[in-house]
Coordinates of C-alpha atoms in Angstrom, one line a residue:
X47 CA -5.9 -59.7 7.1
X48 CA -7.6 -56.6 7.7
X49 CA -6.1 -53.1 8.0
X50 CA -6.0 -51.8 11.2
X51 CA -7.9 -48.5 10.0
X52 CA -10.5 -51.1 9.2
X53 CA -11.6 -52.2 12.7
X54 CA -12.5 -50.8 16.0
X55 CA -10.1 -50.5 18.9
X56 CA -9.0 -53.6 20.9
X57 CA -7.6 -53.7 24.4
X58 CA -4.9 -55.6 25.6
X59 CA -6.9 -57.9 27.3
X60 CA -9.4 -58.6 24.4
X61 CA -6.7 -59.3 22.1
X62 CA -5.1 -61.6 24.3
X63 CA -8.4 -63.3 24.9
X64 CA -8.5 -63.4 21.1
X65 CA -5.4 -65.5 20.8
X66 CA -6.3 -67.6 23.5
X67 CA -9.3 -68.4 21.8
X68 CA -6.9 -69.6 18.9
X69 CA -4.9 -71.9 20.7
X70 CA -7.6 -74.3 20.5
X71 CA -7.9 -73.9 24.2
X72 CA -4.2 -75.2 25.5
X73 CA -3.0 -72.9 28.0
X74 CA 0.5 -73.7 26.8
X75 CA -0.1 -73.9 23.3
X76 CA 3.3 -73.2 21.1
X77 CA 5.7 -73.3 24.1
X78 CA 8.8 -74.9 23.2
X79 CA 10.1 -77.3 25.8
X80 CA 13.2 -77.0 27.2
X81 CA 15.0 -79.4 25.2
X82 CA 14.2 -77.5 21.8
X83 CA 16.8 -75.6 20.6
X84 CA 16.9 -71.9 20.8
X85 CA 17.8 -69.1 22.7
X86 CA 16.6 -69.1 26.3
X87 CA 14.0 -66.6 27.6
X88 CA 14.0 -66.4 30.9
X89 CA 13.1 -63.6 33.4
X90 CA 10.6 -62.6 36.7
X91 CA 7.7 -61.1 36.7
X92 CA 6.7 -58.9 39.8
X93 CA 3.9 -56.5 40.9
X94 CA 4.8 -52.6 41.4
X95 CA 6.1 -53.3 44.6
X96 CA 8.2 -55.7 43.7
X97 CA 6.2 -58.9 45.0
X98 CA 6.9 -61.6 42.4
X99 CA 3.3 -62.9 40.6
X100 CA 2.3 -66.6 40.3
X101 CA 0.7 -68.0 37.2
X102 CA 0.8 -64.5 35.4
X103 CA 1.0 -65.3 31.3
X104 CA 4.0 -64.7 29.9
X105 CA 3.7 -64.0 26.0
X106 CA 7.0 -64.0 23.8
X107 CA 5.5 -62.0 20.4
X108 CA 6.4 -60.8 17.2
X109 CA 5.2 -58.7 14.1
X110 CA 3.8 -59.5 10.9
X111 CA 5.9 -58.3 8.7
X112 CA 2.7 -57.9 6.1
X113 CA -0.2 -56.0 8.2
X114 CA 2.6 -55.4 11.6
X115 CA -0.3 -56.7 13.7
X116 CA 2.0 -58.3 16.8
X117 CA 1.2 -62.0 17.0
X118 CA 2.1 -64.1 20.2
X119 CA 5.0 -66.6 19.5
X120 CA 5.2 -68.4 22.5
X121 CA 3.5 -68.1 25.6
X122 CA 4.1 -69.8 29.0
X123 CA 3.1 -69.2 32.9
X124 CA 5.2 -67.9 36.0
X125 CA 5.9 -70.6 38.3
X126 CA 5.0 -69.7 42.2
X127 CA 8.5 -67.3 43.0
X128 CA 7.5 -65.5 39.6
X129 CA 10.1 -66.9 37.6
X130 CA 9.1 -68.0 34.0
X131 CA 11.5 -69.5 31.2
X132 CA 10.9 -70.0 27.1
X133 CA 13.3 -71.4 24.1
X134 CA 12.6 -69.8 21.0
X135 CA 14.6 -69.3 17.6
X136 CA 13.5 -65.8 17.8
X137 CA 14.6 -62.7 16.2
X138 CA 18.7 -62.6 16.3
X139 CA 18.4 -58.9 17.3
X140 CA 14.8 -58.4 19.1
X141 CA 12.8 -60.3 21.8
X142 CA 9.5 -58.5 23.1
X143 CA 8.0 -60.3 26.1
X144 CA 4.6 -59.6 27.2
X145 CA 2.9 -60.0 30.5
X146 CA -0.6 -60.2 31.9
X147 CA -1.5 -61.3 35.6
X148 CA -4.9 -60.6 36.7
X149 CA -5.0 -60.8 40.9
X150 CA -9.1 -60.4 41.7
X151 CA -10.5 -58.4 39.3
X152 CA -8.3 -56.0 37.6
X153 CA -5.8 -57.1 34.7
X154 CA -2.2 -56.1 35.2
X155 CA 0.5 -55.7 32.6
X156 CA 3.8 -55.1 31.5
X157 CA 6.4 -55.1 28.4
X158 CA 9.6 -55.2 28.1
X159 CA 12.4 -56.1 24.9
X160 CA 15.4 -56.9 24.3
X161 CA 17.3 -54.4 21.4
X162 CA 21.1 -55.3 19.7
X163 CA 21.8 -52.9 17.0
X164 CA 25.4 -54.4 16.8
X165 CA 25.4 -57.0 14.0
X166 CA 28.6 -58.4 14.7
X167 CA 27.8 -58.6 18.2
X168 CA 26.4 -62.3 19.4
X169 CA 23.5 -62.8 21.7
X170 CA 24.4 -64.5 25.3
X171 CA 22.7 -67.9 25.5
X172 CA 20.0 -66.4 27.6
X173 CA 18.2 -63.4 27.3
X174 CA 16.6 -62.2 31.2
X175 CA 13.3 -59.8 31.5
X176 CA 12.7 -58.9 35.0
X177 CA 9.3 -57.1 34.1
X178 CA 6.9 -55.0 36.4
X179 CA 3.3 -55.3 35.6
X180 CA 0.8 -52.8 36.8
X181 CA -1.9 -51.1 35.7
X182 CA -2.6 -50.1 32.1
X183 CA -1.2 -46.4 30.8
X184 CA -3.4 -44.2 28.9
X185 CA -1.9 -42.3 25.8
X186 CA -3.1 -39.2 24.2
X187 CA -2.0 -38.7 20.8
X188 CA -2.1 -35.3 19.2
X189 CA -3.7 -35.1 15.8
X190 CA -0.7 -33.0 14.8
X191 CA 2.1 -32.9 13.1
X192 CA 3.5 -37.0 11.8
X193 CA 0.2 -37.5 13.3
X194 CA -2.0 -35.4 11.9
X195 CA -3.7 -37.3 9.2
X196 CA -3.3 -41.0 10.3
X197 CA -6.2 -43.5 10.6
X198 CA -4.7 -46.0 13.3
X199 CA -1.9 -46.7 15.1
X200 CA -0.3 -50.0 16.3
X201 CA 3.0 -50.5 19.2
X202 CA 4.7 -52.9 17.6
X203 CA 4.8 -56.3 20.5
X204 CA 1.5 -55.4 23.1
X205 CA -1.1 -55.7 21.2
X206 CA -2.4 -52.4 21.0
X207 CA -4.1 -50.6 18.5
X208 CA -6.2 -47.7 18.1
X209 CA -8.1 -46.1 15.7
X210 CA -9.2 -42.3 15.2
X211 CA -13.0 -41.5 15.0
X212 CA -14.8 -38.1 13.7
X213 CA -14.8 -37.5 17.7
X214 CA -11.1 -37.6 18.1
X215 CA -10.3 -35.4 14.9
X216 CA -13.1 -33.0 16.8
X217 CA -10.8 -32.9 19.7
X218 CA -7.6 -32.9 18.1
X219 CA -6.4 -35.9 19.8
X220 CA -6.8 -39.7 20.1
X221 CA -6.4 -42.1 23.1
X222 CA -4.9 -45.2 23.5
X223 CA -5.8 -47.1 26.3
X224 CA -4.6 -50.3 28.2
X225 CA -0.9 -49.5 27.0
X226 CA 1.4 -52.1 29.1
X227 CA 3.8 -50.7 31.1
X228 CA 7.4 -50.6 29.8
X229 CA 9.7 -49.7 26.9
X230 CA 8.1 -49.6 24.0
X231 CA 10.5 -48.8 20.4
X232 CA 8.4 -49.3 17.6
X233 CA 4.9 -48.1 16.3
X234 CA 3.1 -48.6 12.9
X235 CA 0.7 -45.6 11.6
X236 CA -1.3 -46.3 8.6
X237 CA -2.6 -43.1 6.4
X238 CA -4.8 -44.3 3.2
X239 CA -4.4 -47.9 3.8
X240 CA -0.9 -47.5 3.7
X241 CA 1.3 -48.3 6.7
X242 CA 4.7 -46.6 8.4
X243 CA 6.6 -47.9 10.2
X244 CA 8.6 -45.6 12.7
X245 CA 11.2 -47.2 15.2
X246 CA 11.8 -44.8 18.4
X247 CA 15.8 -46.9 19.0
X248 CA 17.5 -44.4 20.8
X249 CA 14.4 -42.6 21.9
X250 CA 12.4 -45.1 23.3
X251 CA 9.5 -44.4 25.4
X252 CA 9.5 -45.6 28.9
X253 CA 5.8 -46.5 30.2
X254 CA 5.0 -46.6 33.7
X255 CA 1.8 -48.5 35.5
X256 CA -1.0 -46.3 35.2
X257 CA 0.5 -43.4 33.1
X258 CA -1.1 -40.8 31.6
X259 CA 1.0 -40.1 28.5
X260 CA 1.0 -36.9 25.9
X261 CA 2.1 -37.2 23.0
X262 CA 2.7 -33.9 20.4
X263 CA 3.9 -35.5 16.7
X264 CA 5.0 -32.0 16.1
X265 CA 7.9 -32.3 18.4
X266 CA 7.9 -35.9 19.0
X267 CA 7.2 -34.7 22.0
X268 CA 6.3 -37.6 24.7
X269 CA 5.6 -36.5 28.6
X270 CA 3.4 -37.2 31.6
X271 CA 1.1 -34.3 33.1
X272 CA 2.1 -32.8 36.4
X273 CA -1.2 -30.7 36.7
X274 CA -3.2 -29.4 34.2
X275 CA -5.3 -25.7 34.1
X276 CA -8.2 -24.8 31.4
X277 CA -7.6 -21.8 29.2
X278 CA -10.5 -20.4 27.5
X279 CA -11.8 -16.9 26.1
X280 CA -13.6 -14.8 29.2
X281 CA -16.9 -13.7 29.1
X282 CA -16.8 -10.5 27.9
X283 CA -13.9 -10.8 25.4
X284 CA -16.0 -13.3 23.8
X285 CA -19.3 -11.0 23.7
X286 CA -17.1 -8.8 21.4
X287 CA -15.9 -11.6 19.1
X288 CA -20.2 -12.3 18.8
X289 CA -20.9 -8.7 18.0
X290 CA -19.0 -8.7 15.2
X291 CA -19.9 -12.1 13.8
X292 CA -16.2 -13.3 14.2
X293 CA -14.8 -16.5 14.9
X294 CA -14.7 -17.2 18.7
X295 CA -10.7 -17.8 18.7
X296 CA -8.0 -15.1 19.8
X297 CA -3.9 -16.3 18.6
X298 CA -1.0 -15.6 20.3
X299 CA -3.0 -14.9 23.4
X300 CA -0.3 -13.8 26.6
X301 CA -2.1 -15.5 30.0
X302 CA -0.1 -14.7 33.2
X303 CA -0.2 -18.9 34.7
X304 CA 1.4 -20.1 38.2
X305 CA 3.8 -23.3 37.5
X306 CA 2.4 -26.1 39.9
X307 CA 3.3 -25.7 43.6
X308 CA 6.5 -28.2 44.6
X309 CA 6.5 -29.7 41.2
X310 CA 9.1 -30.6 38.5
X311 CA 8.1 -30.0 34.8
X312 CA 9.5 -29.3 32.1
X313 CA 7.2 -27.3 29.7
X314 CA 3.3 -26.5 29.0
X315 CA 1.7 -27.8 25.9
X316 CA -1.8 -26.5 24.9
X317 CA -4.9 -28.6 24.2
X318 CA -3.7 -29.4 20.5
X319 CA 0.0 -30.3 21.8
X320 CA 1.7 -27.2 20.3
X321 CA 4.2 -26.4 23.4
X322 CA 3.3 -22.7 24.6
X323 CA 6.0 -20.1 24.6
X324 CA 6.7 -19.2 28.3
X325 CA 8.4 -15.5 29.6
X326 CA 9.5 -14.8 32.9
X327 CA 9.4 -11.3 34.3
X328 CA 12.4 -10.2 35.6
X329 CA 12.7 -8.6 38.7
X330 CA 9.5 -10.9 40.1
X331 CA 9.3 -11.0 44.1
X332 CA 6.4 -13.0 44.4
X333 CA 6.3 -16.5 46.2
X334 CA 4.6 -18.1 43.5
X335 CA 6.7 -18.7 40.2
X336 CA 4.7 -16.9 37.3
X337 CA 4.4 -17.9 33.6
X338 CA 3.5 -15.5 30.8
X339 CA 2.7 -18.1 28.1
X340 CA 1.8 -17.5 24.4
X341 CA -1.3 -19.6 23.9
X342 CA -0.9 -20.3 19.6
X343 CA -4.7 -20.4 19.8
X344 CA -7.8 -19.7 22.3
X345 CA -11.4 -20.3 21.9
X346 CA -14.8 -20.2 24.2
X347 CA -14.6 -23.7 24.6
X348 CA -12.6 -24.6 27.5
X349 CA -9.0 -26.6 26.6
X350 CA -7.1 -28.5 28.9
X351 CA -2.9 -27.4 28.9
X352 CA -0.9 -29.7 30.6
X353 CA 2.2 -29.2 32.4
X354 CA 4.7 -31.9 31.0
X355 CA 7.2 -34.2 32.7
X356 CA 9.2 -34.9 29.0
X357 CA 10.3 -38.4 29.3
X358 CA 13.8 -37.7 27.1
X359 CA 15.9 -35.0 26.0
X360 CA 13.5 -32.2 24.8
X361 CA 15.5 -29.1 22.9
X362 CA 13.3 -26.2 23.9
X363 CA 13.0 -22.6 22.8
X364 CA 11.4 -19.4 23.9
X365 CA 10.9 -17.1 20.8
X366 CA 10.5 -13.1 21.2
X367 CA 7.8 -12.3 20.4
X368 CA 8.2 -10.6 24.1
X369 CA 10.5 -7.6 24.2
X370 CA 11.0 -6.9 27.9
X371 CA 8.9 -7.7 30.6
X372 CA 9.3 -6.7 34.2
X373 CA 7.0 -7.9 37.2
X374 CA 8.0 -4.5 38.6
X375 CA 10.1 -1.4 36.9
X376 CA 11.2 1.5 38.6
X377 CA 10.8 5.2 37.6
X378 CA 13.1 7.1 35.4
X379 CA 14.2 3.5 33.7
X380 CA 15.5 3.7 30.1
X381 CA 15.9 1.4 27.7
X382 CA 18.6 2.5 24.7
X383 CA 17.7 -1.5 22.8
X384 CA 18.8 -2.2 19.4
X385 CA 16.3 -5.2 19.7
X386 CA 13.5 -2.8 20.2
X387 CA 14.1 -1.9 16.2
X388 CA 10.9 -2.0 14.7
X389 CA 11.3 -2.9 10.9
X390 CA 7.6 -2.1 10.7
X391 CA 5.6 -0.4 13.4
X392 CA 3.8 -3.3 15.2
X393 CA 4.0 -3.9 19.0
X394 CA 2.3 -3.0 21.7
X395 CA 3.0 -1.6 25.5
X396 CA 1.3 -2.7 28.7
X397 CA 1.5 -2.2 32.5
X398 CA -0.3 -2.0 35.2
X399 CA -0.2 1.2 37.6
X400 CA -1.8 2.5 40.8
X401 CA -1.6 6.6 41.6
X402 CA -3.8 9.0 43.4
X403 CA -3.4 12.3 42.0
X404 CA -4.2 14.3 44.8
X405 CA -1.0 14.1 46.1
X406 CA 0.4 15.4 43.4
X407 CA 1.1 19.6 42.4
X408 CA -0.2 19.2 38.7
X409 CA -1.1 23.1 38.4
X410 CA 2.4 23.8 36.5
X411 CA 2.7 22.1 33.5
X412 CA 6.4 21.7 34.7
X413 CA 5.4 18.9 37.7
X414 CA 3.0 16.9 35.0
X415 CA 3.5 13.5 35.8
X416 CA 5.0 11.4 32.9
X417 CA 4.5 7.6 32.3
X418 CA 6.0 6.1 29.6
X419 CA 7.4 7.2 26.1
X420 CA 9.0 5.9 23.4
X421 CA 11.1 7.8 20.4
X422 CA 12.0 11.3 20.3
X423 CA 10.5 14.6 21.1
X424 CA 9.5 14.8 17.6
X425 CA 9.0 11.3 16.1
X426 CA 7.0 8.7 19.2
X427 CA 4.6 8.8 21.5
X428 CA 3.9 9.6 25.4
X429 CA 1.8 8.6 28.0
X430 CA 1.3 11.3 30.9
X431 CA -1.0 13.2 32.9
X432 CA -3.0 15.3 31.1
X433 CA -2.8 19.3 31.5
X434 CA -6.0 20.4 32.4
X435 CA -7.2 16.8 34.3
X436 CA -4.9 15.8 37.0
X437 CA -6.4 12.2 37.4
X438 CA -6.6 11.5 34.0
X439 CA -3.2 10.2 31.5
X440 CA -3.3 11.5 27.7
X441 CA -1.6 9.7 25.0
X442 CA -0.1 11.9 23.0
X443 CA 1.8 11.1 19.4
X444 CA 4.2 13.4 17.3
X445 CA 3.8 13.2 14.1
X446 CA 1.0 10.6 14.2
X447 CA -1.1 13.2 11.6
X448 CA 0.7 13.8 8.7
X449 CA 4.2 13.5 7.7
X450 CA 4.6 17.3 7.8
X451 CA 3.8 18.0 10.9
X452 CA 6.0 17.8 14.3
X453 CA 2.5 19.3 16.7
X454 CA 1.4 16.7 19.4
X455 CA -2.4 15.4 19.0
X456 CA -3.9 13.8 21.7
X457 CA -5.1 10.1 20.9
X458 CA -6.3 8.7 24.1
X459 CA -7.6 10.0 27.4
X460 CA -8.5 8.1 30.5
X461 CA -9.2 9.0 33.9
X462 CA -6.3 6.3 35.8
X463 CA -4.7 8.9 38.5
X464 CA -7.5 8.1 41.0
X465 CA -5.5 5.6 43.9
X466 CA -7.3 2.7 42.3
X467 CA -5.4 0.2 40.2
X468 CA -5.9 0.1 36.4
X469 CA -4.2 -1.3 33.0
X470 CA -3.4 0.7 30.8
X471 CA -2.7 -1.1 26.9
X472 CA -1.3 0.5 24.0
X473 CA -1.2 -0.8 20.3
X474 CA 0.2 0.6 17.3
X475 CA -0.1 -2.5 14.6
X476 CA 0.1 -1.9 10.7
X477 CA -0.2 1.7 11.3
X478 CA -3.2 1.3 13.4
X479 CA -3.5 2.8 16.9
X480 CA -5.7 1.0 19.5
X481 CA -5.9 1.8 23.1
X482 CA -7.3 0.3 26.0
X483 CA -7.7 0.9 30.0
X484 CA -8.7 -1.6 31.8
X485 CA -9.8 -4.4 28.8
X486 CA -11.9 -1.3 27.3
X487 CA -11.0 0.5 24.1
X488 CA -10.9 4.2 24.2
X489 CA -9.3 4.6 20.5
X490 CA -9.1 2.6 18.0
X491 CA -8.2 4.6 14.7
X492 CA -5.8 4.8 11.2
X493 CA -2.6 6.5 11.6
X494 CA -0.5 8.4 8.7
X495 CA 3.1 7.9 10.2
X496 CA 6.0 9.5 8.9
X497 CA 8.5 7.0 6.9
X498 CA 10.8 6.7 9.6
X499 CA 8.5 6.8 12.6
X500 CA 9.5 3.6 14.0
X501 CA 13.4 3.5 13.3
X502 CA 13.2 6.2 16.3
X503 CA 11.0 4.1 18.7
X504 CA 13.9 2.0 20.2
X505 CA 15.0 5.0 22.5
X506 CA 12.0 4.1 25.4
X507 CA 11.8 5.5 29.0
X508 CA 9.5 4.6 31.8
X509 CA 8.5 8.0 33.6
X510 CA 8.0 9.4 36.8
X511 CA 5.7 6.4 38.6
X512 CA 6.5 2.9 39.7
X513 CA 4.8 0.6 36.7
X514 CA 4.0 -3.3 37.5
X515 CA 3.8 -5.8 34.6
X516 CA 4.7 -3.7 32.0
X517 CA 5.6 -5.3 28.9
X518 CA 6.6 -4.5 25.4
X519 CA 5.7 -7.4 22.7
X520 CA 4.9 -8.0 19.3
X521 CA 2.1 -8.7 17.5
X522 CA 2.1 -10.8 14.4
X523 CA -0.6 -10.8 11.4
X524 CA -2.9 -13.4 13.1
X525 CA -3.9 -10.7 15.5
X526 CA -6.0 -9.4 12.7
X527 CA -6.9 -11.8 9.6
X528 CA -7.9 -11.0 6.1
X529 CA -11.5 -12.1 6.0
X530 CA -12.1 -9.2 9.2
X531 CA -13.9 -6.0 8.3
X532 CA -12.3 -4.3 11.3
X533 CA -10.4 -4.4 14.2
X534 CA -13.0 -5.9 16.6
X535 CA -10.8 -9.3 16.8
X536 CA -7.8 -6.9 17.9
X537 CA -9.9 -5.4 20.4
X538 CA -11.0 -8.6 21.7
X539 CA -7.9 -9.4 22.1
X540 CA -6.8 -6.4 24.7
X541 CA -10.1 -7.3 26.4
X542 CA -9.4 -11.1 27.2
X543 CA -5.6 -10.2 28.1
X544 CA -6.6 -7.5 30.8
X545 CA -9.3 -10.1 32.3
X546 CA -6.9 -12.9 32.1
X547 CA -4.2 -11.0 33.9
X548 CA -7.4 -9.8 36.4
X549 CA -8.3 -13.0 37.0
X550 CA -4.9 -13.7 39.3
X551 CA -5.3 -10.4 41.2

């Protein structure tokens, strides 16, 4: 028998030619009569709207218990109401029934089986399918996780198998086609030549006619799309990533998405199956609801997330590696946190805000407008109008010098005061400062900060100005990898989250 890694990928429909073919050409080869002993197999077969199907092919199968290839048993034919009846010895515990009708051109099908875990339990003398046949689902298999390294994959009683090619592993995902509608249980991977066997029981998968299926191995995740969107680097993010000779990919990307309109889901999975970390803003008016999800990876080339239906019980959770996040925050609001804590100083601060200067009296130092700032007087940072420039903001840091010194030094200066609307982004990550206004970096530098300059920074206060998406986060070490000569990737970074977050405005 040969493996299935060994052969191309059958459909439904050619394998059931195929075992036509070896019935030396009987339509009822191997059905037991009625007076053969046996349980009885009986059932209906209609279409999706419940119309019961003449002359569909009714298969009763099983699976070699050697290569777990299914095999057809028995077959037999629906009679003109749709009704069909078998005898068969069977399995005590499991019958899988197959169906195939083909009205005009298109092939139609179904499967359905019948479970009893219970040993001590008897069968009933007959064993009903009532099964609905429809159009073939298609299944996309993740190349992660259990499945990250198999060669093929069979569903145990349908007939179907596929195989992975270079083009799949490429992807990061392989597709099944012409699965049967139904409930399947049972699937057989083979890595190396060697096969595993994995039952679903209690979490079967339910297939409906003409499904599209996703299927993450790293969660055992199994769901239909509601709507899909394509995430990819922007333009100019990626120019910067090219400059430097870096790998085109940016981790733990935050992309501001809109859920689908009128639509139940139940989570967002990238285009490697990896479910995406999604935030809410708090305090949100807007009619729309809005995501902020935390893409694991993003590259130039474009990948397709899906928004999941999740076909059984699915325990999901958000991580933190957001802090707070407010659609909109009002002036003078504090935040006394012990989760803002920093064990090491790495996180960064974002918002959006819109102020004309003019309006304001910025001639004594007293009336300087302040926007945000975290710590203390002597150990933090601020971000406020500067002195001398009444539409530009200075960032300033104390002690961001030298561990002996308390004097402010001003690391960042941008003209933002002018009535338009601009984002303002700032990073302090391994004791490295970057800032950026509007996607653009206007400082990136080393830092010498004091020993305990970030026990302080949990004491934060937004200033004097309304501030819209504003957002305190973490960044982890992927932000910037070993084999980087500098911060360019980090950069890149600030550059694609201001023109993702641009793109919706």
């Amino acid at each position: 028998m040969i493996g299935v890694n060994k052969i191309s990928f059958f459909s439904a429909a050619a394998l059931l030619s195929l075992f036509m073919a070896c019935s030396n050409g009987e339509d009822t080869a191997g059905v037991l009569t009625e007076t053969e002993s046996g349980k009885t197999i009986a059932g209906i077969i209609t279409d999706t709207e419940g119309k019961p199907l003449a002359r569909a092919r009714v298969y009763l199968t099983g699976v070699d218990t050697v290569d777990y290839h299914t095999y057809a048993m028995d077959s037999t034919e629906t009679a003109d109401d749709g009704t069909f009846f078998m005898k068969s010895e069977g399995d005590r515990h499991y019958f899988r029934v197959l169906a195939k009708a083909a009205p005009e051109s298109d092939t139609l099908l179904g499967f359905e089986d019948y479970y009893n875990s219970t040993w001590d339990t008897g069968w009933p003398d007959t064993v009903h399918f009532e099964i609905e046949v429809g159009a073939p689902a298609f299944v996309q298999i993740y190349l992660q996780g259990a499945f990250s390294d198999i060669d093929s994959i069979c569903f145990h009683g349908t007939f179907v198998c596929a195989a992975t090619s270079e083009k799949d592993i490429e992807n990061g995902y392989m597709t099944v086609r012409n699965m049967p509608a139904g409930l399947v249980r049972k699937y057989t991977v083979w890595r190396n030549d060697t096969a595993h066997t994995s039952p679903f029981v209690d979490d079967s998968k339910r297939i409906l006619p003409g499904d599209t299926l996703f299927w993450s191995g790293i969660v055992a995740l199994w769901g239909t799309s509601v709507e899909a969107l394509s995430i990819s680097i922007p333009q100019n993010a990626k120019a910067l990533l090219d400059s430097a000779g870096l790998e085109p990919t940016l981790n733990n990307l935050i992309v501001p998405v809109y859920a689908p309109k009128d639509k139940d889901f139940d989570l967002l999975i990238d285009g490697w199956g990896s479910t995406v970390d999604l935030f809410t803003a708090e305090q949100d008016k807007s009619a729309e609801k809005k995501y902020w999800a935390m893409f694991d990876s993003v590259g130039t080339k474009e990948q397709d997330a899906h928004w999941l239906l999740v076909q059984h019980e699915y325990p999901y959770k958000q991580w933190n590696n957001i802090r707070h996040l407010y659609s909109e925050i009002e002036p003078h609001t504090s935040f006394f946190d012990s989760t803002f804590v920093l064990h090491t100083p790495s996180f960064a601060v974002s918002f959006w805000i819109e102020l004309d200067a003019g309006a304001v009296d910025s001639t004594d130092n007293s009336d300087r407008i302040e926007i945000f700032s975290a710590g203390t007087d002597s150990l933090g940072f601020k971000i406020a109008q500067c002195e001398k420039d009444a539409q530009f903001i200075c960032t300033t840091i104390q002690n961001g010098i030298d561990t002996d010194s308390s004097d402010n030094a001003i690391y960042g200066k941008a003209k933002v005061l002018d009535g338009d609307r601009h984002h303002v982004s700032l990073v302090i990550h391994e004791k490295h400062l970057t800032i950026a206004i509007d996607g653009e970096t206007i400082r990136d530098t080393d830092l010498k900060l004091a020993e305990n300059f970030d026990k302080d920074l949990r004491y934060i206060q937004v200033g004097d100005e309304h501030l819209e998406d504003f957002i305190v986060y973490y960044f982890n070490d992927s932000i910037r990898r070993d084999e980087d000569k500098d911060w360019t990737r980090l950069q890149a970074w600030l550059m694609a989250f201001y023109e993702m977050q641009n793109l919706l405005y």
